[in-house]
């Protein structure tokens, strides 16, 4: 069974998105966060998630963390906008796709 770390567990400061995505999404975009990351503890990953969320809100002007989910270097999955919240990850595709952000540069 896959375990997903909830927004509450990683202490997201911004509200959960409204459920606007239709069911049955078949398109997934996978991005790296383009920030070097080589830590392994859950606590460090939570801190990193919160810093990404802050960047998305303060710099990108998005309403919270912009991806459906994120995966850290240890394979832990963090809830972002989830299965029904439209993302902010891929222009012109946010309402019809999921976005997964990978910690690090993909290396």
Short mmCIF file of N, CA, C and O in Angstrom, two decimals:
data_model
loop_
_atom_site.label_atom_id
_atom_site.label_comp_id
_atom_site.label_asym_id
_atom_site.label_seq_id
_atom_site.Cartn_x
_atom_site.Cartn_y
_atom_site.Cartn_z
N UNK A 1 0.84 -1.19 0.00
CA UNK A 1 0.00 0.00 0.00
C UNK A 1 0.88 1.24 0.00
O UNK A 1 1.84 1.33 0.74
N UNK A 2 0.53 2.20 -0.80
CA UNK A 2 1.27 3.45 -0.87
C UNK A 2 0.80 4.36 0.25
O UNK A 2 -0.40 4.53 0.48
N UNK A 3 1.75 4.95 0.95
CA UNK A 3 1.42 5.88 2.02
C UNK A 3 1.74 7.29 1.54
O UNK A 3 2.82 7.54 0.99
N UNK A 4 0.79 8.19 1.70
CA UNK A 4 0.97 9.58 1.28
C UNK A 4 0.95 10.47 2.51
O UNK A 4 0.04 10.39 3.33
N UNK A 5 1.97 11.29 2.63
CA UNK A 5 2.06 12.23 3.75
C UNK A 5 1.12 13.39 3.45
O UNK A 5 1.27 14.09 2.44
N UNK A 6 0.14 13.58 4.30
CA UNK A 6 -0.91 14.57 4.05
C UNK A 6 -0.40 16.00 4.20
O UNK A 6 0.64 16.25 4.81
N UNK A 7 -1.18 16.92 3.66
CA UNK A 7 -0.86 18.35 3.80
C UNK A 7 -0.77 18.73 5.28
O UNK A 7 0.10 19.50 5.67
N UNK A 8 -1.65 18.17 6.09
CA UNK A 8 -1.62 18.46 7.53
C UNK A 8 -0.33 17.93 8.15
O UNK A 8 0.28 18.61 8.99
N UNK A 9 0.11 16.75 7.73
CA UNK A 9 1.31 16.15 8.31
C UNK A 9 2.59 16.90 7.93
O UNK A 9 3.54 16.91 8.69
N UNK A 10 2.63 17.50 6.72
CA UNK A 10 3.82 18.30 6.39
C UNK A 10 3.61 19.78 6.71
O UNK A 10 4.44 20.61 6.44
N UNK A 11 2.49 20.06 7.36
CA UNK A 11 2.21 21.39 7.92
C UNK A 11 2.09 22.48 6.85
O UNK A 11 2.62 23.57 6.98
N UNK A 12 1.33 22.16 5.81
CA UNK A 12 1.04 23.16 4.78
C UNK A 12 0.34 24.35 5.43
O UNK A 12 -0.55 24.17 6.26
N UNK A 13 0.75 25.55 5.07
CA UNK A 13 0.15 26.73 5.68
C UNK A 13 -1.01 27.29 4.87
O UNK A 13 -1.76 28.10 5.38
N UNK A 14 -1.14 26.86 3.66
CA UNK A 14 -2.18 27.40 2.79
C UNK A 14 -3.30 26.38 2.65
O UNK A 14 -3.09 25.19 2.70
N UNK A 15 -4.51 26.87 2.49
CA UNK A 15 -5.67 26.00 2.45
C UNK A 15 -5.65 24.96 1.34
O UNK A 15 -4.98 25.13 0.33
N UNK A 16 -6.42 23.93 1.53
CA UNK A 16 -6.54 22.88 0.52
C UNK A 16 -7.28 23.43 -0.69
O UNK A 16 -8.17 24.26 -0.56
N UNK A 17 -6.89 22.99 -1.88
CA UNK A 17 -7.54 23.49 -3.10
C UNK A 17 -8.97 22.96 -3.23
O UNK A 17 -9.32 21.93 -2.68
N UNK A 18 -9.77 23.71 -3.97
CA UNK A 18 -11.13 23.25 -4.26
C UNK A 18 -11.06 22.09 -5.24
O UNK A 18 -10.22 22.08 -6.14
N UNK A 19 -11.95 21.12 -5.09
CA UNK A 19 -11.94 19.96 -6.00
C UNK A 19 -12.51 20.32 -7.37
O UNK A 19 -13.70 20.25 -7.58
N UNK A 20 -11.63 20.70 -8.29
CA UNK A 20 -12.09 21.13 -9.61
C UNK A 20 -11.65 20.21 -10.75
O UNK A 20 -12.16 20.34 -11.86
N UNK A 21 -10.71 19.32 -10.50
CA UNK A 21 -10.29 18.41 -11.57
C UNK A 21 -11.33 17.32 -11.78
O UNK A 21 -11.87 16.79 -10.81
N UNK A 22 -11.58 16.94 -13.03
CA UNK A 22 -12.50 15.83 -13.25
C UNK A 22 -11.86 14.51 -12.85
O UNK A 22 -10.63 14.41 -12.76
N UNK A 23 -12.66 13.52 -12.61
CA UNK A 23 -12.14 12.18 -12.32
C UNK A 23 -11.62 11.57 -13.62
O UNK A 23 -12.05 11.94 -14.71
N UNK A 24 -10.69 10.64 -13.52
CA UNK A 24 -10.20 9.93 -14.69
C UNK A 24 -9.07 10.61 -15.44
O UNK A 24 -8.87 10.35 -16.62
N UNK A 25 -8.33 11.47 -14.78
CA UNK A 25 -7.18 12.14 -15.41
C UNK A 25 -6.19 11.08 -15.90
O UNK A 25 -5.87 10.14 -15.18
N UNK A 26 -5.67 11.24 -17.11
CA UNK A 26 -4.74 10.26 -17.68
C UNK A 26 -3.39 10.87 -18.03
O UNK A 26 -2.50 10.16 -18.48
N UNK A 27 -3.22 12.16 -17.83
CA UNK A 27 -1.96 12.82 -18.18
C UNK A 27 -1.23 13.25 -16.92
O UNK A 27 -1.82 13.83 -16.02
N UNK A 28 0.07 12.96 -16.88
CA UNK A 28 0.90 13.31 -15.73
C UNK A 28 2.16 14.01 -16.24
O UNK A 28 2.82 13.53 -17.16
N UNK A 29 2.47 15.15 -15.64
CA UNK A 29 3.73 15.85 -15.92
C UNK A 29 4.64 15.64 -14.72
O UNK A 29 4.21 15.82 -13.58
N UNK A 30 5.88 15.29 -14.98
CA UNK A 30 6.86 15.08 -13.91
C UNK A 30 7.96 16.11 -14.08
O UNK A 30 8.57 16.21 -15.14
N UNK A 31 8.18 16.89 -13.03
CA UNK A 31 9.20 17.93 -13.02
C UNK A 31 10.15 17.71 -11.86
O UNK A 31 9.77 17.10 -10.87
N UNK A 32 11.35 18.24 -11.97
CA UNK A 32 12.21 18.33 -10.79
C UNK A 32 12.09 19.74 -10.25
O UNK A 32 11.75 20.67 -10.99
N UNK A 33 12.36 19.91 -8.97
CA UNK A 33 12.27 21.24 -8.37
C UNK A 33 13.50 22.09 -8.64
O UNK A 33 13.53 23.25 -8.28
N UNK A 34 14.51 21.52 -9.28
CA UNK A 34 15.71 22.26 -9.71
C UNK A 34 16.43 22.95 -8.55
O UNK A 34 17.00 24.01 -8.71
N UNK A 35 16.38 22.32 -7.41
CA UNK A 35 17.11 22.79 -6.24
C UNK A 35 17.86 21.59 -5.69
O UNK A 35 17.25 20.54 -5.44
N UNK A 36 19.16 21.71 -5.53
CA UNK A 36 19.95 20.59 -5.01
C UNK A 36 19.35 20.12 -3.69
O UNK A 36 19.01 20.92 -2.82
N UNK A 37 19.20 18.81 -3.54
CA UNK A 37 18.64 18.25 -2.31
C UNK A 37 19.21 16.87 -2.10
O UNK A 37 18.99 15.97 -2.92
N UNK A 38 19.94 16.69 -1.01
CA UNK A 38 20.55 15.38 -0.74
C UNK A 38 20.31 14.91 0.70
O UNK A 38 21.03 14.07 1.19
N UNK A 39 19.30 15.45 1.33
CA UNK A 39 19.00 15.05 2.71
C UNK A 39 18.07 13.85 2.70
O UNK A 39 17.39 13.59 1.71
N UNK A 40 18.05 13.11 3.80
CA UNK A 40 17.28 11.87 3.82
C UNK A 40 16.21 11.80 4.91
O UNK A 40 15.35 10.93 4.84
N UNK A 41 16.22 12.68 5.88
CA UNK A 41 15.26 12.55 6.98
C UNK A 41 13.90 13.12 6.60
O UNK A 41 13.78 14.04 5.79
N UNK A 42 12.86 12.55 7.20
CA UNK A 42 11.51 13.04 6.99
C UNK A 42 11.40 14.50 7.44
O UNK A 42 10.77 15.31 6.76
N UNK A 43 12.02 14.83 8.54
CA UNK A 43 11.95 16.20 9.06
C UNK A 43 12.53 17.19 8.05
O UNK A 43 11.95 18.26 7.83
N UNK A 44 13.66 16.86 7.44
CA UNK A 44 14.26 17.75 6.43
C UNK A 44 13.35 17.87 5.20
O UNK A 44 13.23 18.94 4.61
N UNK A 45 12.71 16.78 4.82
CA UNK A 45 11.82 16.83 3.67
C UNK A 45 10.59 17.69 3.95
O UNK A 45 10.11 18.41 3.07
N UNK A 46 10.09 17.64 5.17
CA UNK A 46 8.97 18.50 5.55
C UNK A 46 9.38 19.96 5.47
O UNK A 46 8.64 20.80 4.93
N UNK A 47 10.54 20.30 5.97
CA UNK A 47 11.05 21.67 5.88
C UNK A 47 11.16 22.09 4.42
O UNK A 47 10.79 23.20 4.04
N UNK A 48 11.66 21.19 3.58
CA UNK A 48 11.82 21.48 2.15
C UNK A 48 10.46 21.70 1.49
O UNK A 48 10.29 22.62 0.68
N UNK A 49 9.47 20.87 1.81
CA UNK A 49 8.13 21.05 1.26
C UNK A 49 7.56 22.42 1.61
O UNK A 49 6.99 23.10 0.77
N UNK A 50 7.75 22.81 2.85
CA UNK A 50 7.23 24.11 3.27
C UNK A 50 7.96 25.25 2.57
O UNK A 50 7.35 26.27 2.24
N UNK A 51 9.25 25.09 2.31
CA UNK A 51 9.98 26.15 1.61
C UNK A 51 9.55 26.23 0.14
O UNK A 51 9.45 27.31 -0.43
N UNK A 52 9.27 25.09 -0.48
CA UNK A 52 8.77 25.09 -1.86
C UNK A 52 7.40 25.75 -1.90
O UNK A 52 7.12 26.58 -2.78
N UNK A 53 6.55 25.40 -0.95
CA UNK A 53 5.22 26.01 -0.89
C UNK A 53 5.33 27.53 -0.75
O UNK A 53 4.64 28.29 -1.44
N UNK A 54 6.21 27.98 0.13
CA UNK A 54 6.40 29.42 0.33
C UNK A 54 6.87 30.08 -0.97
O UNK A 54 6.39 31.15 -1.35
N UNK A 55 7.80 29.45 -1.68
CA UNK A 55 8.28 29.96 -2.96
C UNK A 55 7.13 30.04 -3.97
O UNK A 55 6.98 31.04 -4.68
N UNK A 56 6.31 29.01 -4.02
CA UNK A 56 5.19 29.01 -4.96
C UNK A 56 4.23 30.15 -4.69
O UNK A 56 3.72 30.78 -5.62
N UNK A 57 3.99 30.45 -3.42
CA UNK A 57 3.05 31.51 -3.05
C UNK A 57 3.69 32.89 -3.20
O UNK A 57 3.13 33.78 -3.84
N UNK A 58 4.86 33.08 -2.63
CA UNK A 58 5.48 34.41 -2.59
C UNK A 58 6.09 34.83 -3.93
O UNK A 58 5.98 35.99 -4.32
N UNK A 59 6.75 33.92 -4.61
CA UNK A 59 7.45 34.26 -5.85
C UNK A 59 6.62 33.98 -7.10
O UNK A 59 6.59 34.80 -8.02
N UNK A 60 5.97 32.84 -7.14
CA UNK A 60 5.18 32.47 -8.34
C UNK A 60 3.77 33.05 -8.30
O UNK A 60 3.06 33.04 -9.29
N UNK A 61 3.33 33.47 -7.09
CA UNK A 61 1.98 34.02 -6.89
C UNK A 61 0.89 32.96 -7.11
O UNK A 61 -0.21 33.25 -7.56
N UNK A 62 1.22 31.69 -6.80
CA UNK A 62 0.25 30.62 -6.88
C UNK A 62 -0.49 30.54 -5.55
O UNK A 62 -0.02 31.04 -4.53
N UNK A 63 -1.62 29.87 -5.53
CA UNK A 63 -2.39 29.69 -4.30
C UNK A 63 -1.97 28.39 -3.62
O UNK A 63 -2.67 27.39 -3.69
N UNK A 64 -0.82 28.40 -3.01
CA UNK A 64 -0.33 27.22 -2.32
C UNK A 64 0.62 26.40 -3.18
O UNK A 64 1.03 26.81 -4.27
N UNK A 65 0.98 25.25 -2.69
CA UNK A 65 1.87 24.32 -3.37
C UNK A 65 1.26 23.96 -4.71
O UNK A 65 0.10 23.56 -4.79
N UNK A 66 2.02 24.07 -5.81
CA UNK A 66 1.46 23.99 -7.15
C UNK A 66 1.33 22.63 -7.80
O UNK A 66 0.80 22.53 -8.90
N UNK A 67 1.79 21.58 -7.15
CA UNK A 67 1.78 20.25 -7.76
C UNK A 67 0.77 19.35 -7.06
O UNK A 67 0.41 19.57 -5.91
N UNK A 68 0.39 18.29 -7.74
CA UNK A 68 -0.55 17.32 -7.17
C UNK A 68 0.12 16.57 -6.03
O UNK A 68 -0.47 16.36 -4.97
N UNK A 69 1.36 16.15 -6.27
CA UNK A 69 2.14 15.42 -5.27
C UNK A 69 3.62 15.77 -5.45
O UNK A 69 4.03 16.27 -6.49
N UNK A 70 4.40 15.46 -4.45
CA UNK A 70 5.86 15.58 -4.53
C UNK A 70 6.47 14.29 -3.98
O UNK A 70 5.87 13.62 -3.14
N UNK A 71 7.64 13.97 -4.49
CA UNK A 71 8.35 12.77 -4.02
C UNK A 71 9.76 13.16 -3.62
O UNK A 71 10.47 13.80 -4.40
N UNK A 72 10.14 12.81 -2.40
CA UNK A 72 11.48 13.17 -1.93
C UNK A 72 12.50 12.12 -2.36
O UNK A 72 12.17 11.14 -3.05
N UNK A 73 13.75 12.30 -1.97
CA UNK A 73 14.84 11.42 -2.40
C UNK A 73 14.74 10.01 -1.83
O UNK A 73 15.41 9.10 -2.31
N UNK A 74 13.89 9.82 -0.82
CA UNK A 74 13.71 8.50 -0.21
C UNK A 74 12.44 7.81 -0.72
O UNK A 74 12.08 6.75 -0.24
N UNK A 75 11.76 8.44 -1.67
CA UNK A 75 10.55 7.86 -2.24
C UNK A 75 9.28 8.16 -1.46
O UNK A 75 8.21 7.62 -1.77
N UNK A 76 9.37 9.03 -0.46
CA UNK A 76 8.17 9.40 0.29
C UNK A 76 7.32 10.34 -0.56
O UNK A 76 7.83 11.25 -1.20
N UNK A 77 6.01 10.11 -0.54
CA UNK A 77 5.08 10.90 -1.34
C UNK A 77 4.37 11.90 -0.43
O UNK A 77 3.84 11.54 0.62
N UNK A 78 4.36 13.15 -0.87
CA UNK A 78 3.72 14.22 -0.12
C UNK A 78 2.51 14.73 -0.90
O UNK A 78 2.62 14.99 -2.10
N UNK A 79 1.41 14.87 -0.21
CA UNK A 79 0.21 15.41 -0.84
C UNK A 79 0.41 16.89 -1.13
O UNK A 79 0.83 17.65 -0.27
N UNK A 80 0.09 17.28 -2.33
CA UNK A 80 0.07 18.69 -2.70
C UNK A 80 -1.38 19.08 -2.90
O UNK A 80 -2.15 19.15 -1.97
N UNK A 81 -1.76 19.25 -4.17
CA UNK A 81 -3.16 19.55 -4.46
C UNK A 81 -3.99 18.29 -4.62
O UNK A 81 -5.20 18.33 -4.73
N UNK A 82 -3.32 17.15 -4.63
CA UNK A 82 -4.02 15.87 -4.62
C UNK A 82 -4.72 15.51 -5.91
O UNK A 82 -4.47 16.06 -6.97
N UNK A 83 -5.64 14.58 -5.77
CA UNK A 83 -6.32 14.00 -6.93
C UNK A 83 -7.34 14.93 -7.59
O UNK A 83 -7.59 14.84 -8.78
N UNK A 84 -7.91 15.84 -6.84
CA UNK A 84 -8.99 16.66 -7.40
C UNK A 84 -8.67 18.14 -7.51
O UNK A 84 -9.44 18.90 -8.09
N UNK A 85 -7.56 18.60 -6.96
CA UNK A 85 -7.23 20.02 -7.01
C UNK A 85 -6.41 20.36 -8.25
O UNK A 85 -5.37 19.77 -8.49
N UNK A 86 -6.89 21.29 -9.07
CA UNK A 86 -6.15 21.71 -10.26
C UNK A 86 -4.82 22.32 -9.84
O UNK A 86 -4.74 23.10 -8.89
N UNK A 87 -3.77 21.96 -10.54
CA UNK A 87 -2.43 22.42 -10.19
C UNK A 87 -2.06 23.76 -10.82
O UNK A 87 -2.87 24.43 -11.45
N UNK A 88 -0.79 24.12 -10.65
CA UNK A 88 -0.22 25.32 -11.25
C UNK A 88 1.11 24.95 -11.88
O UNK A 88 1.98 25.78 -12.06
N UNK A 89 1.28 23.70 -12.24
CA UNK A 89 2.57 23.15 -12.64
C UNK A 89 2.89 23.25 -14.12
O UNK A 89 4.04 23.35 -14.50
N UNK A 90 1.89 23.20 -15.02
CA UNK A 90 2.15 23.14 -16.45
C UNK A 90 1.13 24.01 -17.19
O UNK A 90 -0.03 23.62 -17.33
N UNK A 91 1.56 25.17 -17.62
CA UNK A 91 0.65 26.12 -18.27
C UNK A 91 -0.16 25.45 -19.37
O UNK A 91 0.35 24.65 -20.14
N UNK A 92 -1.43 25.78 -19.42
CA UNK A 92 -2.40 25.27 -20.39
C UNK A 92 -2.78 23.80 -20.19
O UNK A 92 -3.49 23.24 -21.02
N UNK A 93 -2.28 23.17 -19.13
CA UNK A 93 -2.60 21.76 -18.87
C UNK A 93 -3.01 21.51 -17.42
O UNK A 93 -3.25 20.37 -17.04
N UNK A 94 -3.08 22.55 -16.62
CA UNK A 94 -3.34 22.37 -15.19
C UNK A 94 -4.73 21.80 -14.89
O UNK A 94 -4.89 21.11 -13.89
N UNK A 95 -5.69 22.07 -15.72
CA UNK A 95 -7.04 21.59 -15.48
C UNK A 95 -7.32 20.21 -16.04
O UNK A 95 -8.43 19.69 -15.89
N UNK A 96 -6.31 19.60 -16.68
CA UNK A 96 -6.52 18.30 -17.31
C UNK A 96 -5.40 17.30 -17.00
O UNK A 96 -5.27 16.29 -17.69
N UNK A 97 -4.58 17.61 -15.99
CA UNK A 97 -3.44 16.74 -15.72
C UNK A 97 -3.05 16.79 -14.25
O UNK A 97 -3.47 17.67 -13.52
N UNK A 98 -2.21 15.82 -13.88
CA UNK A 98 -1.57 15.84 -12.58
C UNK A 98 -0.15 16.32 -12.76
O UNK A 98 0.46 16.12 -13.82
N UNK A 99 0.42 16.91 -11.72
CA UNK A 99 1.82 17.30 -11.71
C UNK A 99 2.51 16.67 -10.52
O UNK A 99 2.02 16.72 -9.39
N UNK A 100 3.64 16.04 -10.79
CA UNK A 100 4.45 15.43 -9.73
C UNK A 100 5.80 16.13 -9.72
O UNK A 100 6.47 16.21 -10.75
N UNK A 101 6.17 16.65 -8.57
CA UNK A 101 7.47 17.30 -8.41
C UNK A 101 8.42 16.40 -7.67
O UNK A 101 8.09 15.83 -6.64
N UNK A 102 9.61 16.25 -8.24
CA UNK A 102 10.67 15.43 -7.61
C UNK A 102 11.68 16.33 -6.94
O UNK A 102 12.14 17.31 -7.54
N UNK A 103 12.05 16.00 -5.73
CA UNK A 103 13.09 16.75 -5.03
C UNK A 103 14.40 16.65 -5.80
O UNK A 103 14.75 15.59 -6.30
N UNK A 104 15.14 17.74 -5.86
CA UNK A 104 16.45 17.76 -6.48
C UNK A 104 16.40 18.12 -7.96
O UNK A 104 15.41 18.62 -8.47
N UNK A 105 17.52 17.87 -8.62
CA UNK A 105 17.67 18.17 -10.04
C UNK A 105 17.39 16.94 -10.91
O UNK A 105 17.62 16.97 -12.10
N UNK A 106 16.97 15.87 -10.32
CA UNK A 106 16.77 14.64 -11.05
C UNK A 106 18.04 13.82 -11.15
O UNK A 106 18.15 12.89 -11.93
N UNK A 107 19.03 14.18 -10.33
CA UNK A 107 20.29 13.44 -10.36
C UNK A 107 20.40 12.43 -9.25
O UNK A 107 19.63 12.35 -8.37
#
